[in-house]
Amino acid sequence: MAEYLVIRLGHTSDGAVEWIVADDSGTRRGQTVSGSLADAARDVRGRPVIVLVPATEVLTTTVEIPIRSGPRLRAALPFALEENLADDVDTLHFASGTRRENGKLPVAVVARARMDEWLEALDDAGISAARIVPENYGLARIPGTMSVLIDGDCVMFNDGADSEFVMQGVRPSDTLVAAGLLSDRSDDEPDDGEPSGHLVAYCEAVDEERLSHDWIALRHELHSVDVNLLPDGALPRLAVTVAGGSGVNLLQGRYGMKTDYRSQFRPWQNAAVLLLGLVIVGLVAKGVDLYRLTQEAASLQAQFIEEYRQIRPGDTREVLDPLNAVRSVKQGLGAATGPQVFLPSLRQLSDAMAQNSNARIETISYRAGVIDVRITSPDVATLDKIQKSVSASGQFQASIQSTDQVADQISSRLQIREAGS
């Protein structure tokens, strides 16, 4: 449950203010206190501050406008209300509240000069307001019921729907007449109409007595008139309503709350510094490892080139790919592939020749994993049998490279290599 310090401005000639603590459930949490803004600042104690400004300084009304929200709405409000305003719209500040169920939008209009004065006074006292609300929004709206609050010579009124305003130097009945909810008859005119409507009134005891005749007249005009006394003044009644979220907040647009990113970041400052330190240490460690590996690679490259020059002293080309260089040396020497290919392939060839005894081997040569065999056979069919027999195991692949007719014999060259090479 959130508690608010509600401060009411502008109701004493000496510049004093009133304040009280209320929570968002509509309950007061203390007594009304009077003093300076500096005194009120000492009672903030971490609570959000709601500031009530004089209703006589602010126009409160409703408009029907299709734009939903945002800067476009604030830009459209002056044009929607321009005909109802006496002052230049460029000197006024417009703020809107939550759209009501019937689609109408509550709007508050105040002179920018007054807003600047209020904000300057609050700033001088070290008070940062969470909301600044016209005080007449503290008179709760009751559907189907008219409400008035008498505070000195001011009468705050709402009809429970869309009409809410304040008048000075008038009686409660005058506000009902101004709202079009009560006919304006002279005292000698007969009242032949049926009573209609319900009125809830709030006032101090002195005002109840002062307006006794008006209460009597209203009871003849309305179904009911319920007068409630305010023993501690108007502020407690106003405060509990606005603490519950009612009213238009004037801190919008140019006066809107600025996000204090510095204060939001402050609780995370130490964690962020620690994280940054860990990132820097990690990057430095990676940099050291990269430098070390680069040096080792350069050293190994130098050792390899030295050994390679000893094996191939005539090759002065730059060695860019050591792996290919080693493969080239191995193929040139036949060291790696010779024993693995040559002897097994000879065994396979021997078995094939044993199966075709009428053929004979003339020559055999081996280079870089490839065996070339010169064979003499009585016919091509015999040669084909030898080729298929060598390839039958799947380990080697034999292919006939050439055939020549020599007398009554066939001389051919058979090439054998490892399968897949």
PDB file of N, CA and C in Angstrom, residues 260-328:
ATOM      1  N   ASP A 260      15.328  10.030 -14.714  1.00  0.00           N
ATOM      2  CA  ASP A 260      16.655  10.217 -14.111  1.00  0.00           C
ATOM      3  C   ASP A 260      17.441   8.913 -14.247  1.00  0.00           C
ATOM      4  N   TYR A 261      18.097   8.766 -15.407  1.00  0.00           N
ATOM      5  CA  TYR A 261      18.834   7.525 -15.648  1.00  0.00           C
ATOM      6  C   TYR A 261      19.998   7.373 -14.672  1.00  0.00           C
ATOM      7  N   ARG A 262      20.552   8.478 -14.230  1.00  0.00           N
ATOM      8  CA  ARG A 262      21.689   8.394 -13.308  1.00  0.00           C
ATOM      9  C   ARG A 262      21.279   7.732 -11.987  1.00  0.00           C
ATOM     10  N   SER A 263      20.132   8.164 -11.444  1.00  0.00           N
ATOM     11  CA  SER A 263      19.690   7.583 -10.176  1.00  0.00           C
ATOM     12  C   SER A 263      19.230   6.140 -10.363  1.00  0.00           C
ATOM     13  N   GLN A 264      18.674   5.821 -11.525  1.00  0.00           N
ATOM     14  CA  GLN A 264      18.266   4.449 -11.780  1.00  0.00           C
ATOM     15  C   GLN A 264      19.473   3.528 -11.903  1.00  0.00           C
ATOM     16  N   PHE A 265      20.568   4.057 -12.443  1.00  0.00           N
ATOM     17  CA  PHE A 265      21.766   3.241 -12.635  1.00  0.00           C
ATOM     18  C   PHE A 265      22.557   3.072 -11.341  1.00  0.00           C
ATOM     19  N   ARG A 266      22.396   4.026 -10.400  1.00  0.00           N
ATOM     20  CA  ARG A 266      23.245   4.042  -9.210  1.00  0.00           C
ATOM     21  C   ARG A 266      23.226   2.730  -8.426  1.00  0.00           C
ATOM     22  N   PRO A 267      22.068   2.066  -8.200  1.00  0.00           N
ATOM     23  CA  PRO A 267      22.107   0.807  -7.445  1.00  0.00           C
ATOM     24  C   PRO A 267      22.906  -0.289  -8.134  1.00  0.00           C
ATOM     25  N   TRP A 268      23.064  -0.186  -9.459  1.00  0.00           N
ATOM     26  CA  TRP A 268      23.772  -1.218 -10.214  1.00  0.00           C
ATOM     27  C   TRP A 268      25.206  -0.819 -10.540  1.00  0.00           C
ATOM     28  N   GLN A 269      25.636   0.321 -10.008  1.00  0.00           N
ATOM     29  CA  GLN A 269      26.944   0.851 -10.396  1.00  0.00           C
ATOM     30  C   GLN A 269      28.076  -0.108 -10.032  1.00  0.00           C
ATOM     31  N   ASN A 270      28.085  -0.617  -8.794  1.00  0.00           N
ATOM     32  CA  ASN A 270      29.173  -1.503  -8.372  1.00  0.00           C
ATOM     33  C   ASN A 270      29.194  -2.790  -9.188  1.00  0.00           C
ATOM     34  N   ALA A 271      28.003  -3.354  -9.426  1.00  0.00           N
ATOM     35  CA  ALA A 271      27.939  -4.584 -10.221  1.00  0.00           C
ATOM     36  C   ALA A 271      28.419  -4.339 -11.646  1.00  0.00           C
ATOM     37  N   ALA A 272      28.061  -3.165 -12.203  1.00  0.00           N
ATOM     38  CA  ALA A 272      28.484  -2.857 -13.566  1.00  0.00           C
ATOM     39  C   ALA A 272      30.000  -2.684 -13.648  1.00  0.00           C
ATOM     40  N   VAL A 273      30.581  -2.025 -12.632  1.00  0.00           N
ATOM     41  CA  VAL A 273      32.040  -1.850 -12.616  1.00  0.00           C
ATOM     42  C   VAL A 273      32.734  -3.204 -12.516  1.00  0.00           C
ATOM     43  N   LEU A 274      32.209  -4.092 -11.659  1.00  0.00           N
ATOM     44  CA  LEU A 274      32.793  -5.430 -11.520  1.00  0.00           C
ATOM     45  C   LEU A 274      32.699  -6.205 -12.832  1.00  0.00           C
ATOM     46  N   LEU A 275      31.532  -6.137 -13.478  1.00  0.00           N
ATOM     47  CA  LEU A 275      31.363  -6.830 -14.754  1.00  0.00           C
ATOM     48  C   LEU A 275      32.319  -6.282 -15.805  1.00  0.00           C
ATOM     49  N   LEU A 276      32.455  -4.950 -15.844  1.00  0.00           N
ATOM     50  CA  LEU A 276      33.373  -4.343 -16.803  1.00  0.00           C
ATOM     51  C   LEU A 276      34.804  -4.799 -16.537  1.00  0.00           C
ATOM     52  N   GLY A 277      35.172  -4.881 -15.236  1.00  0.00           N
ATOM     53  CA  GLY A 277      36.512  -5.348 -14.891  1.00  0.00           C
ATOM     54  C   GLY A 277      36.753  -6.771 -15.357  1.00  0.00           C
ATOM     55  N   LEU A 278      35.748  -7.646 -15.166  1.00  0.00           N
ATOM     56  CA  LEU A 278      35.886  -9.034 -15.613  1.00  0.00           C
ATOM     57  C   LEU A 278      36.028  -9.118 -17.130  1.00  0.00           C
ATOM     58  N   VAL A 279      35.270  -8.299 -17.841  1.00  0.00           N
ATOM     59  CA  VAL A 279      35.374  -8.292 -19.305  1.00  0.00           C
ATOM     60  C   VAL A 279      36.765  -7.852 -19.743  1.00  0.00           C
ATOM     61  N   ILE A 280      37.290  -6.800 -19.090  1.00  0.00           N
ATOM     62  CA  ILE A 280      38.624  -6.307 -19.455  1.00  0.00           C
ATOM     63  C   ILE A 280      39.686  -7.369 -19.170  1.00  0.00           C
ATOM     64  N   VAL A 281      39.600  -8.013 -17.983  1.00  0.00           N
ATOM     65  CA  VAL A 281      40.570  -9.068 -17.648  1.00  0.00           C
ATOM     66  C   VAL A 281      40.492 -10.206 -18.667  1.00  0.00           C
ATOM     67  N   GLY A 282      39.262 -10.586 -19.049  1.00  0.00           N
ATOM     68  CA  GLY A 282      39.103 -11.648 -20.034  1.00  0.00           C
ATOM     69  C   GLY A 282      39.705 -11.284 -21.373  1.00  0.00           C
ATOM     70  N   LEU A 283      39.487 -10.036 -21.809  1.00  0.00           N
ATOM     71  CA  LEU A 283      40.049  -9.594 -23.090  1.00  0.00           C
ATOM     72  C   LEU A 283      41.568  -9.550 -23.042  1.00  0.00           C
ATOM     73  N   VAL A 284      42.127  -9.092 -21.907  1.00  0.00           N
ATOM     74  CA  VAL A 284      43.589  -9.057 -21.773  1.00  0.00           C
ATOM     75  C   VAL A 284      44.154 -10.470 -21.822  1.00  0.00           C
ATOM     76  N   ALA A 285      43.496 -11.417 -21.114  1.00  0.00           N
ATOM     77  CA  ALA A 285      43.967 -12.808 -21.129  1.00  0.00           C
ATOM     78  C   ALA A 285      43.917 -13.386 -22.537  1.00  0.00           C
ATOM     79  N   LYS A 286      42.830 -13.108 -23.261  1.00  0.00           N
ATOM     80  CA  LYS A 286      42.737 -13.581 -24.638  1.00  0.00           C
ATOM     81  C   LYS A 286      43.828 -12.971 -25.502  1.00  0.00           C
ATOM     82  N   GLY A 287      44.110 -11.685 -25.281  1.00  0.00           N
ATOM     83  CA  GLY A 287      45.169 -11.027 -26.044  1.00  0.00           C
ATOM     84  C   GLY A 287      46.533 -11.642 -25.777  1.00  0.00           C
ATOM     85  N   VAL A 288      46.808 -11.950 -24.493  1.00  0.00           N
ATOM     86  CA  VAL A 288      48.093 -12.580 -24.141  1.00  0.00           C
ATOM     87  C   VAL A 288      48.202 -13.953 -24.790  1.00  0.00           C
ATOM     88  N   ASP A 289      47.111 -14.744 -24.734  1.00  0.00           N
ATOM     89  CA  ASP A 289      47.123 -16.071 -25.362  1.00  0.00           C
ATOM     90  C   ASP A 289      47.345 -15.969 -26.864  1.00  0.00           C
ATOM     91  N   LEU A 290      46.691 -15.009 -27.496  1.00  0.00           N
ATOM     92  CA  LEU A 290      46.855 -14.836 -28.938  1.00  0.00           C
ATOM     93  C   LEU A 290      48.293 -14.477 -29.287  1.00  0.00           C
ATOM     94  N   TYR A 291      48.888 -13.581 -28.499  1.00  0.00           N
ATOM     95  CA  TYR A 291      50.282 -13.195 -28.754  1.00  0.00           C
ATOM     96  C   TYR A 291      51.212 -14.395 -28.587  1.00  0.00           C
ATOM     97  N   ARG A 292      50.982 -15.184 -27.513  1.00  0.00           N
ATOM     98  CA  ARG A 292      51.838 -16.354 -27.261  1.00  0.00           C
ATOM     99  C   ARG A 292      51.711 -17.371 -28.388  1.00  0.00           C
ATOM    100  N   LEU A 293      50.473 -17.645 -28.817  1.00  0.00           N
ATOM    101  CA  LEU A 293      50.271 -18.610 -29.898  1.00  0.00           C
ATOM    102  C   LEU A 293      50.858 -18.116 -31.210  1.00  0.00           C
ATOM    103  N   THR A 294      50.772 -16.816 -31.453  1.00  0.00           N
ATOM    104  CA  THR A 294      51.367 -16.255 -32.672  1.00  0.00           C
ATOM    105  C   THR A 294      52.877 -16.434 -32.667  1.00  0.00           C
ATOM    106  N   GLN A 295      53.495 -16.197 -31.506  1.00  0.00           N
ATOM    107  CA  GLN A 295      54.945 -16.375 -31.402  1.00  0.00           C
ATOM    108  C   GLN A 295      55.332 -17.836 -31.587  1.00  0.00           C
ATOM    109  N   GLU A 296      54.564 -18.758 -30.983  1.00  0.00           N
ATOM    110  CA  GLU A 296      54.859 -20.181 -31.142  1.00  0.00           C
ATOM    111  C   GLU A 296      54.695 -20.614 -32.594  1.00  0.00           C
ATOM    112  N   ALA A 297      53.650 -20.120 -33.247  1.00  0.00           N
ATOM    113  CA  ALA A 297      53.439 -20.468 -34.651  1.00  0.00           C
ATOM    114  C   ALA A 297      54.585 -19.963 -35.515  1.00  0.00           C
ATOM    115  N   ALA A 298      55.055 -18.747 -35.243  1.00  0.00           N
ATOM    116  CA  ALA A 298      56.182 -18.199 -36.013  1.00  0.00           C
ATOM    117  C   ALA A 298      57.447 -19.023 -35.789  1.00  0.00           C
ATOM    118  N   SER A 299      57.655 -19.464 -34.523  1.00  0.00           N
ATOM    119  CA  SER A 299      58.839 -20.279 -34.219  1.00  0.00           C
ATOM    120  C   SER A 299      58.780 -21.625 -34.932  1.00  0.00           C
ATOM    121  N   LEU A 300      57.602 -22.278 -34.892  1.00  0.00           N
ATOM    122  CA  LEU A 300      57.448 -23.564 -35.575  1.00  0.00           C
ATOM    123  C   LEU A 300      57.587 -23.414 -37.086  1.00  0.00           C
ATOM    124  N   GLN A 301      57.079 -22.317 -37.622  1.00  0.00           N
ATOM    125  CA  GLN A 301      57.210 -22.063 -39.056  1.00  0.00           C
ATOM    126  C   GLN A 301      58.676 -21.945 -39.442  1.00  0.00           C
ATOM    127  N   ALA A 302      59.444 -21.234 -38.611  1.00  0.00           N
ATOM    128  CA  ALA A 302      60.879 -21.070 -38.900  1.00  0.00           C
ATOM    129  C   ALA A 302      61.604 -22.413 -38.836  1.00  0.00           C
ATOM    130  N   GLN A 303      61.275 -23.241 -37.817  1.00  0.00           N
ATOM    131  CA  GLN A 303      61.907 -24.563 -37.707  1.00  0.00           C
ATOM    132  C   GLN A 303      61.558 -25.440 -38.906  1.00  0.00           C
ATOM    133  N   PHE A 304      60.306 -25.405 -39.332  1.00  0.00           N
ATOM    134  CA  PHE A 304      59.895 -26.225 -40.469  1.00  0.00           C
ATOM    135  C   PHE A 304      60.638 -25.816 -41.739  1.00  0.00           C
ATOM    136  N   ILE A 305      60.705 -24.506 -41.970  1.00  0.00           N
ATOM    137  CA  ILE A 305      61.373 -24.041 -43.195  1.00  0.00           C
ATOM    138  C   ILE A 305      62.839 -24.454 -43.194  1.00  0.00           C
ATOM    139  N   GLU A 306      63.468 -24.390 -42.012  1.00  0.00           N
ATOM    140  CA  GLU A 306      64.876 -24.799 -41.914  1.00  0.00           C
ATOM    141  C   GLU A 306      65.042 -26.271 -42.290  1.00  0.00           C
ATOM    142  N   GLU A 307      64.166 -27.141 -41.761  1.00  0.00           N
ATOM    143  CA  GLU A 307      64.232 -28.565 -42.090  1.00  0.00           C
ATOM    144  C   GLU A 307      63.890 -28.803 -43.559  1.00  0.00           C
ATOM    145  N   TYR A 308      62.905 -28.079 -44.073  1.00  0.00           N
ATOM    146  CA  TYR A 308      62.484 -28.257 -45.462  1.00  0.00           C
ATOM    147  C   TYR A 308      63.602 -27.888 -46.432  1.00  0.00           C
ATOM    148  N   ARG A 309      64.354 -26.822 -46.123  1.00  0.00           N
ATOM    149  CA  ARG A 309      65.464 -26.409 -46.996  1.00  0.00           C
ATOM    150  C   ARG A 309      66.570 -27.469 -47.028  1.00  0.00           C
ATOM    151  N   GLN A 310      66.712 -28.196 -45.903  1.00  0.00           N
ATOM    152  CA  GLN A 310      67.725 -29.257 -45.886  1.00  0.00           C
ATOM    153  C   GLN A 310      67.313 -30.425 -46.776  1.00  0.00           C
ATOM    154  N   ILE A 311      65.982 -30.703 -46.831  1.00  0.00           N
ATOM    155  CA  ILE A 311      65.501 -31.800 -47.679  1.00  0.00           C
ATOM    156  C   ILE A 311      65.491 -31.382 -49.139  1.00  0.00           C
ATOM    157  N   ARG A 312      65.053 -30.166 -49.412  1.00  0.00           N
ATOM    158  CA  ARG A 312      64.992 -29.653 -50.784  1.00  0.00           C
ATOM    159  C   ARG A 312      65.764 -28.335 -50.855  1.00  0.00           C
ATOM    160  N   PRO A 313      67.068 -28.401 -50.896  1.00  0.00           N
ATOM    161  CA  PRO A 313      67.874 -27.168 -50.903  1.00  0.00           C
ATOM    162  C   PRO A 313      67.654 -26.300 -52.138  1.00  0.00           C
ATOM    163  N   GLY A 314      67.194 -26.920 -53.223  1.00  0.00           N
ATOM    164  CA  GLY A 314      67.010 -26.134 -54.449  1.00  0.00           C
ATOM    165  C   GLY A 314      65.689 -25.400 -54.516  1.00  0.00           C
ATOM    166  N   ASP A 315      64.771 -25.695 -53.613  1.00  0.00           N
ATOM    167  CA  ASP A 315      63.444 -25.056 -53.607  1.00  0.00           C
ATOM    168  C   ASP A 315      63.506 -23.808 -52.723  1.00  0.00           C
ATOM    169  N   THR A 316      63.568 -22.641 -53.378  1.00  0.00           N
ATOM    170  CA  THR A 316      63.683 -21.376 -52.632  1.00  0.00           C
ATOM    171  C   THR A 316      62.344 -20.631 -52.532  1.00  0.00           C
ATOM    172  N   ARG A 317      61.272 -21.282 -52.983  1.00  0.00           N
ATOM    173  CA  ARG A 317      59.964 -20.616 -52.917  1.00  0.00           C
ATOM    174  C   ARG A 317      59.511 -20.463 -51.461  1.00  0.00           C
ATOM    175  N   GLU A 318      58.680 -19.425 -51.233  1.00  0.00           N
ATOM    176  CA  GLU A 318      58.136 -19.220 -49.894  1.00  0.00           C
ATOM    177  C   GLU A 318      57.140 -20.329 -49.567  1.00  0.00           C
ATOM    178  N   VAL A 319      57.282 -20.915 -48.402  1.00  0.00           N
ATOM    179  CA  VAL A 319      56.397 -22.003 -47.987  1.00  0.00           C
ATOM    180  C   VAL A 319      55.189 -21.396 -47.264  1.00  0.00           C
ATOM    181  N   LEU A 320      54.049 -21.399 -47.939  1.00  0.00           N
ATOM    182  CA  LEU A 320      52.835 -20.829 -47.353  1.00  0.00           C
ATOM    183  C   LEU A 320      51.976 -21.895 -46.687  1.00  0.00           C
ATOM    184  N   ASP A 321      52.053 -23.142 -47.197  1.00  0.00           N
ATOM    185  CA  ASP A 321      51.239 -24.234 -46.657  1.00  0.00           C
ATOM    186  C   ASP A 321      52.145 -25.400 -46.304  1.00  0.00           C
ATOM    187  N   PRO A 322      52.585 -25.498 -45.044  1.00  0.00           N
ATOM    188  CA  PRO A 322      53.492 -26.589 -44.645  1.00  0.00           C
ATOM    189  C   PRO A 322      52.899 -27.974 -44.900  1.00  0.00           C
ATOM    190  N   LEU A 323      51.587 -28.141 -44.735  1.00  0.00           N
ATOM    191  CA  LEU A 323      50.977 -29.451 -44.928  1.00  0.00           C
ATOM    192  C   LEU A 323      51.130 -29.927 -46.367  1.00  0.00           C
ATOM    193  N   ASN A 324      50.874 -29.050 -47.326  1.00  0.00           N
ATOM    194  CA  ASN A 324      51.049 -29.422 -48.729  1.00  0.00           C
ATOM    195  C   ASN A 324      52.515 -29.676 -49.054  1.00  0.00           C
ATOM    196  N   ALA A 325      53.400 -28.919 -48.406  1.00  0.00           N
ATOM    197  CA  ALA A 325      54.834 -29.132 -48.644  1.00  0.00           C
ATOM    198  C   ALA A 325      55.260 -30.522 -48.191  1.00  0.00           C
ATOM    199  N   VAL A 326      54.772 -30.946 -46.998  1.00  0.00           N
ATOM    200  CA  VAL A 326      55.094 -32.289 -46.494  1.00  0.00           C
ATOM    201  C   VAL A 326      54.509 -33.358 -47.407  1.00  0.00           C
ATOM    202  N   ARG A 327      53.283 -33.154 -47.878  1.00  0.00           N
ATOM    203  CA  ARG A 327      52.657 -34.133 -48.764  1.00  0.00           C
ATOM    204  C   ARG A 327      53.448 -34.267 -50.065  1.00  0.00           C
ATOM    205  N   SER A 328      53.935 -33.131 -50.556  1.00  0.00           N
ATOM    206  CA  SER A 328      54.724 -33.163 -51.784  1.00  0.00           C
ATOM    207  C   SER A 328      56.017 -33.946 -51.598  1.00  0.00           C
TER     208      SER A 328
END
